[in-house]
Short mmCIF file of C-alpha atoms and ligand atoms in Angstrom, two decimals:
data_model
loop_
_atom_site.label_atom_id
_atom_site.label_comp_id
_atom_site.label_asym_id
_atom_site.label_seq_id
_atom_site.Cartn_x
_atom_site.Cartn_y
_atom_site.Cartn_z
CA MET A 1 42.94 79.44 -17.71
CA CYS A 2 43.97 79.58 -13.79
CA GLU A 3 43.21 76.79 -11.63
CA ASN A 4 41.68 79.46 -8.67
CA PRO A 5 37.65 78.94 -9.76
CA ALA A 6 37.42 82.47 -8.11
CA CYS A 7 39.70 84.03 -10.73
CA ALA A 8 36.69 84.03 -13.42
CA ASP A 9 35.13 87.14 -11.92
CA TYR A 10 38.21 89.22 -11.57
CA GLU A 11 39.16 88.06 -14.54
CA LYS A 12 36.10 89.36 -16.52
CA ARG A 13 36.88 93.27 -14.74
CA VAL A 14 40.25 93.50 -15.38
CA SER A 15 41.36 96.84 -16.67
CA ARG A 16 45.16 96.66 -16.77
CA THR A 17 47.38 94.16 -16.88
CA VAL A 18 51.41 95.49 -15.01
CA GLU A 19 53.81 91.86 -16.08
CA CYS A 20 56.65 92.41 -13.60
CA ASP A 21 58.66 89.11 -11.78
CA VAL A 22 57.20 89.36 -8.28
CA VAL A 23 54.71 90.39 -6.51
CA VAL A 24 54.76 91.91 -2.58
CA VAL A 25 51.68 92.40 -0.81
CA GLY A 26 51.05 94.46 1.52
CA ALA A 27 53.60 97.15 2.65
CA GLY A 28 55.08 97.18 6.38
CA PRO A 29 58.59 96.38 7.33
CA SER A 30 58.61 92.44 5.83
CA GLY A 31 57.26 93.52 2.41
CA ILE A 32 59.46 96.54 2.30
CA THR A 33 62.03 94.74 2.84
CA ALA A 34 61.36 91.72 0.49
CA CYS A 35 60.89 94.32 -1.84
CA LEU A 36 63.87 96.30 -1.78
CA GLN A 37 65.87 92.07 -1.61
CA ALA A 38 64.40 91.83 -4.42
CA ALA A 39 64.77 94.60 -6.52
CA GLU A 40 68.67 95.01 -5.32
CA LEU A 41 68.81 91.14 -6.61
CA GLY A 42 67.63 92.54 -10.04
CA LEU A 43 64.28 91.54 -10.27
CA MET A 44 60.82 93.47 -11.83
CA THR A 45 59.01 94.07 -8.30
CA VAL A 46 55.96 95.75 -7.79
CA ILE A 47 54.61 96.32 -3.47
CA ILE A 48 51.08 97.38 -3.33
CA GLU A 49 49.67 98.20 0.09
CA THR A 50 45.73 98.02 1.01
CA THR A 51 45.33 100.72 2.34
CA GLY A 52 46.37 105.05 1.42
CA ARG A 53 49.88 104.83 3.21
CA PHE A 54 52.81 103.15 3.14
CA GLY A 55 54.38 101.36 6.56
CA GLY A 56 52.09 98.90 8.24
CA ASN A 57 51.64 98.19 11.98
CA GLY A 58 55.71 99.19 11.14
CA THR A 59 55.71 103.02 11.57
CA GLU A 60 54.67 101.67 16.37
CA VAL A 61 57.58 99.46 16.10
CA GLU A 62 59.65 100.81 18.49
CA GLY A 63 63.22 98.58 17.81
CA ILE A 64 64.60 95.51 16.31
CA PHE A 65 66.17 92.19 17.66
CA ALA A 66 69.69 91.27 17.07
CA VAL A 67 72.06 89.68 18.38
CA GLY A 68 76.33 89.73 17.68
CA SER A 69 75.15 93.46 15.75
CA LYS A 70 78.43 95.96 16.35
CA MET A 71 76.58 98.02 17.94
CA GLN A 72 76.30 95.44 20.35
CA LYS A 73 80.36 94.68 20.37
CA GLU A 74 80.58 98.15 20.79
CA LEU A 75 79.05 98.60 23.56
CA GLY A 76 80.39 94.83 25.59
CA ILE A 77 77.36 93.50 24.96
CA ASP A 78 77.59 89.66 24.87
CA VAL A 79 74.50 87.42 23.94
CA THR A 80 74.65 84.08 22.60
CA PHE A 81 72.45 82.15 20.43
CA ARG A 82 71.79 79.15 23.78
CA GLU A 83 71.12 82.02 25.81
CA VAL A 84 68.64 83.51 23.55
CA ILE A 85 67.05 78.65 22.58
CA GLU A 86 67.10 78.09 26.22
CA SER A 87 64.93 80.80 27.52
CA GLU A 88 62.35 80.70 24.71
CA CYS A 89 62.76 76.53 25.11
CA LYS A 90 61.86 76.46 28.60
CA MET A 91 59.02 78.99 28.42
CA PHE A 92 57.75 77.41 26.29
CA ASN A 93 58.23 73.52 26.87
CA TYR A 94 60.00 73.18 23.73
CA HIS A 95 56.47 74.01 21.63
CA ILE A 96 58.39 76.82 19.77
CA ASN A 97 60.08 75.83 15.88
CA ALA A 98 64.80 76.21 17.27
CA LEU A 99 65.10 76.35 14.14
CA ALA A 100 63.30 79.44 13.01
CA TRP A 101 64.87 81.10 16.12
CA GLN A 102 68.41 80.10 14.44
CA ASP A 103 68.10 81.49 11.35
CA LEU A 104 66.72 84.40 12.54
CA VAL A 105 69.89 84.84 15.10
CA ARG A 106 72.12 83.62 12.27
CA ASN A 107 71.57 86.33 9.97
CA SER A 108 70.48 89.28 12.90
CA ALA A 109 73.84 91.15 12.71
CA GLY A 110 74.28 90.79 9.09
CA ASN A 111 70.57 92.26 9.22
CA ILE A 112 71.85 95.23 10.92
CA ASP A 113 74.74 95.68 8.90
CA TRP A 114 72.18 95.52 5.26
CA LEU A 115 69.59 98.11 7.46
CA LEU A 116 72.13 100.35 7.99
CA SER A 117 73.85 100.03 4.79
CA HIS A 118 70.10 101.54 3.32
CA GLY A 119 69.73 104.43 5.67
CA VAL A 120 67.60 103.21 8.62
CA GLY A 121 67.57 104.99 11.17
CA LEU A 122 69.50 102.90 14.43
CA SER A 123 69.85 105.18 17.67
CA GLY A 124 73.29 103.15 18.66
CA VAL A 125 70.65 102.43 22.15
CA VAL A 126 70.61 98.56 22.57
CA ASP A 127 69.27 96.78 25.63
CA GLU A 128 66.37 94.72 26.99
CA CYS A 129 63.36 97.08 25.71
CA LYS A 130 61.58 99.11 29.09
CA GLY A 131 63.03 96.50 31.32
CA ASP A 132 59.86 93.31 29.43
CA GLY A 133 63.46 91.22 28.27
CA GLU A 134 66.10 88.96 29.53
CA VAL A 135 68.73 90.04 27.51
CA PRO A 136 70.04 93.21 26.00
CA VAL A 137 69.20 91.87 22.56
CA PHE A 138 66.64 95.27 21.64
CA HIS A 139 68.31 97.78 19.08
CA TRP A 140 66.07 100.88 19.23
CA PHE A 141 65.29 103.37 15.76
CA LYS A 142 65.35 107.18 16.69
CA ARG A 143 63.42 108.46 18.56
CA ARG A 144 60.60 110.33 17.32
CA GLN A 145 59.03 114.19 18.90
CA PRO A 146 57.24 114.78 20.80
CA ASP A 147 56.19 111.38 22.57
CA ASN A 148 60.04 110.54 22.04
CA ARG A 149 59.09 107.06 21.42
CA GLY A 150 61.31 104.55 18.77
CA ASP A 151 59.90 106.04 14.99
CA GLY A 152 59.52 102.42 13.01
CA SER A 153 59.41 105.39 9.86
CA GLN A 154 63.59 104.82 10.19
CA LEU A 155 62.91 101.40 9.05
CA THR A 156 60.07 101.45 6.08
CA ARG A 157 60.87 105.38 4.87
CA PRO A 158 64.58 104.56 3.56
CA LEU A 159 64.37 100.80 2.43
CA LEU A 160 60.83 102.13 0.39
CA GLU A 161 63.35 105.13 -1.12
CA ASP A 162 65.79 102.96 -1.86
CA ALA A 163 63.78 99.77 -3.26
CA VAL A 164 61.94 102.90 -5.54
CA LYS A 165 65.32 104.22 -6.96
CA LEU A 166 66.27 100.44 -7.94
CA GLY A 167 63.07 100.44 -9.87
CA ALA A 168 60.59 98.80 -7.50
CA GLN A 169 57.13 100.42 -7.56
CA ALA A 170 55.05 100.88 -4.62
CA ILE A 171 51.20 101.48 -5.74
CA PRO A 172 48.75 103.07 -2.42
CA ASN A 173 44.91 101.52 -2.13
CA THR A 174 45.14 98.71 -4.46
CA ARG A 175 43.64 94.97 -2.04
CA GLY A 176 45.47 91.80 -3.52
CA MET A 177 42.54 88.99 -4.04
CA GLU A 178 43.13 86.11 -5.63
CA LEU A 179 46.29 84.15 -6.92
CA ILE A 180 46.17 83.17 -9.79
CA MET A 181 47.45 79.66 -10.47
CA LYS A 182 48.97 77.65 -13.36
CA ASP A 183 50.32 73.98 -12.97
CA GLY A 184 50.29 74.02 -9.50
CA LYS A 185 52.15 76.99 -9.74
CA VAL A 186 51.44 81.28 -9.32
CA ALA A 187 51.36 82.27 -12.20
CA GLY A 188 50.32 86.10 -11.30
CA LEU A 189 47.71 87.80 -9.07
CA TYR A 190 44.14 90.13 -8.95
CA ALA A 191 43.94 93.32 -6.80
CA VAL A 192 40.88 96.20 -6.76
CA ASN A 193 42.10 99.70 -6.45
CA THR A 194 39.77 100.47 -3.27
CA GLU A 195 39.36 103.49 -4.22
CA THR A 196 38.08 102.98 -7.94
CA ASP A 197 37.21 99.36 -7.29
CA GLU A 198 39.61 98.51 -11.07
CA VAL A 199 40.79 95.72 -11.30
CA THR A 200 44.30 94.77 -12.49
CA ARG A 201 45.79 91.63 -13.47
CA PHE A 202 49.62 90.89 -12.16
CA ASP A 203 51.05 88.52 -14.59
CA CYS A 204 54.12 87.56 -12.15
CA LYS A 205 56.24 84.29 -10.78
CA ALA A 206 55.99 84.31 -8.17
CA VAL A 207 54.03 86.38 -4.45
CA ILE A 208 55.50 86.99 -1.33
CA LEU A 209 52.44 87.79 1.17
CA ALA A 210 53.29 90.43 3.84
CA THR A 211 49.88 90.95 4.73
CA GLY A 212 50.36 91.37 8.69
CA GLY A 213 47.87 89.11 9.45
CA PHE A 214 43.71 89.26 10.45
CA SER A 215 43.22 90.51 13.56
CA ASP A 216 40.23 93.37 11.77
CA SER A 217 38.87 90.42 10.28
CA GLU A 218 36.11 89.93 13.14
CA GLU A 219 34.67 87.20 11.55
CA MET A 220 38.12 85.52 11.63
CA MET A 221 38.22 86.56 15.58
CA ALA A 222 35.63 85.37 16.44
CA GLU A 223 35.57 82.15 14.85
CA ARG A 224 38.93 82.00 16.70
CA GLY A 225 37.29 81.69 20.12
CA PHE A 226 37.96 86.06 20.75
CA ASP A 227 34.76 87.83 22.61
CA THR A 228 34.65 90.70 19.28
CA LYS A 229 32.10 92.93 20.93
CA HIS A 230 35.34 93.12 24.03
CA LEU A 231 38.19 93.12 22.17
CA PHE A 232 39.80 96.37 20.48
CA HIS A 233 42.54 97.24 17.89
CA ARG A 234 45.66 98.47 18.78
CA GLY A 235 47.03 98.26 14.89
CA TYR A 236 46.08 100.42 12.21
CA PRO A 237 43.91 98.97 9.88
CA GLY A 238 44.45 96.88 6.52
CA HIS A 239 44.48 92.84 8.14
CA TYR A 240 41.78 91.53 6.77
CA GLY A 241 42.99 88.18 6.99
CA ASP A 242 43.66 87.82 2.84
CA GLY A 243 47.13 86.61 3.18
CA VAL A 244 45.62 83.25 5.02
CA ARG A 245 43.20 83.11 2.66
CA MET A 246 44.67 83.48 -0.43
CA ALA A 247 47.29 80.77 0.72
CA ALA A 248 44.98 78.11 2.05
CA SER A 249 43.44 78.40 -1.53
CA ALA A 250 46.50 77.73 -3.25
CA GLY A 251 46.85 74.97 -0.22
CA ALA A 252 49.24 76.35 1.92
CA GLU A 253 48.34 75.32 5.82
CA ASP A 254 46.57 77.53 7.37
CA VAL A 255 48.14 77.32 10.81
CA SER A 256 46.50 80.75 12.04
CA ARG A 257 44.20 78.25 14.80
CA VAL A 258 47.40 76.78 16.41
CA ARG A 259 49.71 80.16 16.36
CA THR A 260 49.25 83.51 18.14
CA TYR A 261 48.89 87.46 18.95
CA LEU A 262 50.26 90.09 20.38
CA ILE A 263 47.60 90.90 22.71
CA LYS A 264 46.84 92.64 26.45
CA LEU A 265 44.47 93.37 28.85
CA HIS A 266 42.43 96.35 27.88
CA ILE A 267 40.37 99.22 29.14
CA ASP A 268 37.93 100.14 26.46
CA PRO A 269 38.23 103.60 26.03
CA LEU A 270 41.77 104.44 27.54
CA PHE A 271 44.70 104.81 25.76
CA PHE A 272 46.18 102.05 25.22
CA TYR A 273 49.32 102.43 26.83
CA SER A 274 47.57 103.87 30.28
CA GLN A 275 49.27 103.32 33.37
CA THR A 276 45.35 103.30 35.18
CA ILE A 277 45.30 99.86 32.20
CA MET A 278 48.75 98.86 33.79
CA TYR A 279 47.86 99.23 37.16
CA ILE A 280 44.18 97.76 37.29
CA HIS A 281 45.61 95.02 34.96
CA GLN A 282 49.03 94.06 34.43
CA LYS A 283 50.48 94.70 37.74
CA GLY A 284 49.21 91.78 39.33
CA LEU A 285 47.83 94.18 42.59
CA THR A 286 44.45 93.51 41.88
CA LEU A 287 42.27 90.07 42.66
CA TRP A 288 40.82 88.20 39.11
CA VAL A 289 37.84 86.47 39.49
CA ASN A 290 35.97 84.92 36.36
CA GLY A 291 32.07 85.40 35.43
CA ASN A 292 31.52 83.36 38.85
CA GLY A 293 33.69 85.23 41.23
CA GLU A 294 35.69 82.60 41.56
CA ARG A 295 39.61 83.47 41.44
CA TYR A 296 41.60 82.30 38.97
CA ALA A 297 44.98 82.71 38.52
CA ASN A 298 48.12 84.01 40.06
CA GLU A 299 47.44 87.84 38.81
CA LEU A 300 50.95 88.28 38.80
CA CYS A 301 51.58 85.29 35.49
CA GLY A 302 52.36 87.98 32.93
CA GLU A 303 55.06 89.62 34.16
CA HIS A 304 57.65 88.63 32.27
CA VAL A 305 55.77 87.69 29.10
CA ALA A 306 52.72 89.96 28.55
CA ALA A 307 51.10 87.07 26.97
CA PHE A 308 50.35 85.17 29.79
CA PHE A 309 48.00 87.44 31.13
CA THR A 310 46.42 86.82 28.09
CA ASN A 311 46.53 83.17 28.09
CA ALA A 312 45.19 83.14 32.15
CA LYS A 313 42.07 85.22 30.80
CA MET A 314 41.19 82.94 28.21
CA SER A 315 40.99 80.04 30.11
CA GLN A 316 37.84 81.62 31.72
CA GLU A 317 34.80 82.29 29.67
CA LYS A 318 34.45 86.08 31.16
CA THR A 319 36.78 88.05 33.48
CA PHE A 320 36.77 90.85 36.14
CA SER A 321 39.76 92.59 37.66
CA VAL A 322 38.46 93.67 41.72
CA PHE A 323 40.84 96.26 44.28
CA ASP A 324 39.79 98.65 46.59
CA THR A 325 39.76 102.46 47.34
CA ALA A 326 42.88 101.36 49.22
CA PHE A 327 44.79 100.08 46.22
CA ILE A 328 43.61 103.81 44.25
CA GLU A 329 45.31 105.43 47.12
CA ARG A 330 48.71 103.49 46.68
CA ASN A 331 48.81 104.21 43.41
CA ARG A 332 47.32 107.68 42.97
CA VAL A 333 51.58 108.42 42.62
CA ASN A 334 52.27 106.24 39.47
CA ALA A 335 48.79 106.24 37.75
CA PRO A 336 48.33 109.48 38.25
CA ASP A 337 45.16 109.26 36.15
CA ILE A 338 43.06 106.59 38.15
CA ASP A 339 40.81 108.49 39.67
CA LYS A 340 39.70 110.71 36.44
CA ASP A 341 39.36 107.72 34.68
CA LEU A 342 37.20 105.47 37.16
CA GLU A 343 34.96 108.07 37.14
CA ASP A 344 35.02 109.15 33.49
CA LEU A 345 34.31 104.99 33.14
CA LEU A 346 31.90 104.95 36.12
CA ASN A 347 29.73 107.60 34.49
CA GLY A 348 30.01 106.62 30.96
CA ASP A 349 27.73 103.93 29.06
CA GLY A 350 30.51 101.31 28.68
CA ASN A 351 29.54 98.76 31.35
CA ASN A 352 32.87 97.58 32.02
CA VAL A 353 33.28 99.22 35.91
CA PHE A 354 31.28 99.07 38.78
CA ARG A 355 31.82 100.49 42.63
CA ALA A 356 29.72 99.83 45.96
CA ASP A 357 30.27 100.09 49.29
CA THR A 358 30.23 96.33 49.63
CA ILE A 359 31.21 93.04 48.17
CA GLU A 360 27.55 91.30 48.01
CA GLU A 361 26.59 95.00 46.31
CA LEU A 362 29.24 94.55 43.61
CA ALA A 363 28.76 91.35 42.57
CA GLU A 364 24.69 91.94 42.25
CA LYS A 365 25.59 94.93 40.40
CA VAL A 366 28.04 92.89 37.60
CA GLY A 367 25.11 90.33 37.61
CA MET A 368 27.43 87.66 40.00
CA ASP A 369 26.31 85.43 43.12
CA PRO A 370 27.05 87.34 46.24
CA THR A 371 28.24 84.76 48.25
CA ILE A 372 30.65 83.60 46.11
CA LEU A 373 32.62 86.52 44.96
CA SER A 374 32.44 87.61 48.92
CA ALA A 375 34.22 83.78 49.97
CA ASN A 376 36.79 84.45 47.13
CA VAL A 377 37.48 87.97 48.31
CA ALA A 378 37.78 86.84 51.89
CA ARG A 379 40.28 83.42 51.16
CA TYR A 380 42.27 85.93 49.42
CA ASN A 381 42.30 88.69 52.52
CA GLU A 382 42.51 85.29 54.70
CA LEU A 383 46.38 84.57 52.43
CA CYS A 384 47.09 88.30 52.07
CA ALA A 385 47.54 87.75 55.75
CA LYS A 386 49.19 84.66 55.50
CA GLY A 387 51.43 86.16 53.43
CA CYS A 388 52.09 83.45 51.46
CA ASP A 389 49.92 82.33 48.36
CA ASP A 390 48.66 78.69 49.06
CA ASP A 391 45.45 79.02 45.95
CA PHE A 392 47.80 80.14 42.62
CA ALA A 393 51.29 80.93 44.29
CA LYS A 394 51.78 84.72 43.50
CA PRO A 395 54.95 86.59 45.40
CA ALA A 396 53.62 87.85 49.21
CA ASP A 397 55.06 91.78 48.48
CA HIS A 398 51.76 91.47 45.91
CA MET A 399 49.16 90.20 48.46
CA ILE A 400 47.76 92.72 49.57
CA PRO A 401 44.40 92.62 51.41
CA ILE A 402 40.74 93.77 49.22
CA ASP A 403 39.16 95.73 52.75
CA LYS A 404 39.11 99.47 52.35
CA ALA A 405 35.13 100.25 51.01
CA PRO A 406 34.37 101.47 47.80
CA PHE A 407 35.08 98.12 45.96
CA TYR A 408 35.48 98.60 42.37
CA ILE A 409 35.16 95.56 40.05
CA VAL A 410 36.58 96.07 35.79
CA ARG A 411 36.05 93.85 32.95
CA GLN A 412 39.46 92.66 31.70
CA ASP A 413 38.89 93.55 28.06
CA MET A 414 41.47 92.54 25.54
CA ALA A 415 43.97 94.90 22.77
CA VAL A 416 45.03 93.18 20.13
CA TRP A 417 48.19 94.40 18.52
CA THR A 418 48.03 92.01 16.36
CA SER A 419 48.20 88.01 15.03
CA ILE A 420 51.67 86.15 14.43
CA GLY A 421 52.14 83.11 12.35
CA GLY A 422 48.64 82.11 9.88
CA VAL A 423 50.66 80.47 6.46
CA ARG A 424 52.18 77.58 7.61
CA THR A 425 56.22 78.57 6.05
CA ASN A 426 59.36 76.60 5.72
CA ARG A 427 63.18 78.18 5.98
CA LYS A 428 62.86 79.38 3.48
CA PHE A 429 59.62 81.34 3.83
CA GLU A 430 57.88 79.34 0.74
CA ALA A 431 54.52 78.80 2.00
CA VAL A 432 53.86 74.65 2.45
CA LYS A 433 50.43 72.57 2.17
CA PRO A 434 50.05 70.54 4.72
CA ASP A 435 52.21 67.41 3.23
CA GLY A 436 55.03 69.51 3.98
CA LYS A 437 56.05 70.39 0.24
CA PRO A 438 55.86 74.19 -0.63
CA VAL A 439 53.35 75.88 -3.45
CA PRO A 440 55.68 77.04 -6.04
CA GLY A 441 55.79 80.92 -6.19
CA LEU A 442 54.19 81.63 -3.13
CA TYR A 443 55.86 82.79 0.06
CA ALA A 444 54.81 84.13 3.49
CA VAL A 445 56.89 86.83 6.05
CA GLY A 446 56.44 89.35 8.66
CA VAL A 447 53.92 88.11 10.73
CA GLU A 448 51.90 86.27 8.49
CA GLY A 449 54.81 83.51 8.15
CA CYS A 450 56.13 83.82 10.87
CA GLU A 451 57.73 80.53 13.30
CA LEU A 452 58.95 81.90 15.88
CA TYR A 453 55.75 81.72 18.67
CA ARG A 454 53.40 79.03 20.07
CA ASP A 455 51.63 80.50 22.98
CA GLY A 456 52.25 83.60 23.36
CA TYR A 457 54.60 87.13 21.74
CA THR A 458 57.41 86.18 23.87
CA MET A 459 58.59 89.87 24.85
CA ASN A 460 61.31 88.43 26.44
CA MET A 461 63.07 88.20 23.33
CA PRO A 462 62.58 92.29 22.63
CA GLY A 463 61.92 93.36 18.69
CA SER A 464 61.67 89.98 16.89
CA CYS A 465 58.52 89.73 16.09
CA ASN A 466 59.99 93.36 13.90
CA GLY A 467 63.78 91.23 13.78
CA ASN A 468 61.44 88.58 12.18
CA SER A 469 59.65 90.44 9.38
CA VAL A 470 63.84 91.52 8.03
CA ASN A 471 65.14 88.89 7.80
CA SER A 472 61.64 86.71 6.79
CA GLY A 473 61.52 89.13 4.18
CA ARG A 474 65.16 88.82 2.63
CA THR A 475 65.16 85.35 2.65
CA ALA A 476 62.32 85.09 0.54
CA ALA A 477 63.01 87.23 -1.20
CA LYS A 478 66.77 85.40 -1.58
CA SER A 479 64.55 81.82 -2.20
CA ALA A 480 61.76 84.14 -5.06
CA PHE A 481 65.24 85.25 -6.89
CA ALA A 482 67.10 81.27 -6.74
CA TYR A 483 62.84 80.47 -8.32
CA ILE A 484 62.45 82.41 -10.92
CA LYS A 485 66.33 81.89 -12.09
CA GLY A 486 65.85 77.95 -11.47
CA GLU A 487 68.43 77.62 -9.97
C1 FAD B 501 51.39 99.76 17.80
C2 FAD B 501 52.29 98.08 17.60
C3 FAD B 501 53.41 98.50 18.13
C4 FAD B 501 54.76 97.39 18.01
N1 FAD B 501 55.73 97.34 18.35
C5 FAD B 501 57.48 96.51 18.06
C6 FAD B 501 57.75 96.60 18.57
O1 FAD B 501 58.59 97.43 18.99
N2 FAD B 501 58.72 95.72 17.73
C7 FAD B 501 57.75 94.22 17.88
O2 FAD B 501 59.43 92.94 16.94
N3 FAD B 501 57.31 94.14 16.73
C8 FAD B 501 56.43 95.31 16.84
N4 FAD B 501 54.96 94.75 16.97
C9 FAD B 501 54.74 93.65 16.16
C10 FAD B 501 54.44 94.17 14.72
O3 FAD B 501 52.96 94.25 14.16
C11 FAD B 501 55.63 93.88 13.52
O4 FAD B 501 56.90 93.67 14.03
C12 FAD B 501 55.71 94.90 12.81
O5 FAD B 501 54.77 95.29 12.16
C13 FAD B 501 54.75 93.71 11.03
O6 FAD B 501 55.04 93.38 9.87
P1 FAD B 501 54.56 93.23 9.08
O7 FAD B 501 54.98 93.42 7.63
O8 FAD B 501 54.68 91.18 9.00
O9 FAD B 501 53.12 93.11 8.89
P2 FAD B 501 52.23 94.83 9.26
O10 FAD B 501 53.54 96.21 9.64
O11 FAD B 501 50.97 94.64 9.90
O12 FAD B 501 52.01 95.74 7.38
C14 FAD B 501 51.15 94.49 6.53
C15 FAD B 501 50.67 95.00 5.48
O13 FAD B 501 50.05 94.57 4.34
C16 FAD B 501 48.93 95.56 4.48
N5 FAD B 501 47.58 94.59 4.14
C17 FAD B 501 47.35 94.05 4.60
N6 FAD B 501 46.28 92.48 3.23
C18 FAD B 501 46.51 93.56 2.00
C19 FAD B 501 46.34 93.18 0.84
N7 FAD B 501 45.33 92.05 0.74
N8 FAD B 501 46.51 93.42 -0.26
C20 FAD B 501 47.96 94.84 0.41
N9 FAD B 501 47.80 95.15 1.46
C21 FAD B 501 47.68 93.90 2.31
C22 FAD B 501 48.18 95.80 5.68
O14 FAD B 501 46.98 96.93 4.98
C23 FAD B 501 49.98 96.43 6.14
O15 FAD B 501 50.16 97.93 5.69
C24 FAD B 501 53.94 96.18 17.43
C25 FAD B 501 53.04 96.30 16.73
C26 FAD B 501 51.65 96.77 16.42
C27 FAD B 501 50.38 97.19 16.34
#
């Protein structure tokens, strides 16, 4: 008899049962890695994926973090754990799990060898990833044409193919819904076919949740303080928080409120990587004001860690970028679509961009007090003339006055790539309860069980999220093997 009360309804609807050792829920990089590692260890393994395609957000991932890999050695790159951990700890006031970083770094070179042995397409290029990182730890996947970006399917495709060759079953269109618990231990899972609504009961000894977080759940994002009306989605759909919900119902701790996101400032409906967005929101070249018209931050605060832009934005209720015609003239070369984008936005129905001949008129159009906005623009211009940002310490070369009409104001929306961290895990990637004890037979991997970050996703160690997917997937599968064999 299942101890989870939600199981009764599913049990009545079961149309088939599958017996196996382990079920992996979610087929992104972490789930696929766990599946292959489990199959390699000889476990009867099934991986289910709620959508019709395998790979999750992993197919968009461009590379993977590692320290001490054979490629780095060949290139003469020498990065140490000390450099990684010193930077992470300082950046986040020691508010991170250093042991999670230690495990990731220690295992990372071996993980690269393992990936290569399974035919993963790494290009051989290792660098700081588009200048985001502090150290060269980003191992690029082979390029995809025509956009020449790193191709994440170079990771997920060969791993899944090898898992299937070793006997793993990969089942698409199947959503894991409820854990079956007996004597406080995982005993299986109910899953629903998303096309036919049929229910399958998996009788197994371990479940690995690789569900990729909850960023597509309007309800969960709203509960966590996001204005979902102005929140847009960069990732593939399929991330509805099932992993956190199932783990919590089995007694594991839901830590999603104290973890983080890969999330950036955005202007809807522009493309997420558009230079117009970069120049208006992410280069520190405009003035940032809140809904009252008050300047609220150093506009270059996320120069090295993009998460700091959104952290600063989230400190205020509503936020905007303000600039003038001279800003457009100066940045046209690097953001060639800026004129067209602004015209389209002004003619659109988004109400996220306004233009006016005076700052007072601009404030009225966006619903701010004209006196406050003009006082803040005047103060900003005064600091620009002085060449020193006495208020928020933005570097002087980014302090450029706003004085050439017409003037513009653009709402700062957000685009979420993924949530990172939801189920509390230990070093074996077991899902743990608030008292620190594991839920027997339950594991959480990838972004679902990630313990690396707290106050933001640190691009300064690029590819670490994906490094964690591979490391957690392998570690959880090995832990499940030991658990099932009673070791
Ligand atoms: C556009 C983009 C680019 C990125 N680039 C990088 C990068 O270059 N480097 C990096 O380190 N990180 C990057 N990331 C972060 C990235 O999300 C992770 O590194 C990686 O995809 C996480 O893998 P995962 O397996 O945890 O989750 P996902 O890749 O999100 O996979 C989770 C899978 O679980 C499925 N699922 C969810 N619920 C269920 C359920 N109940 N039943 C069955 N299946 C379910 C989902 O449909 C999905 O396929 C990027 C993210 C995005 C969106």
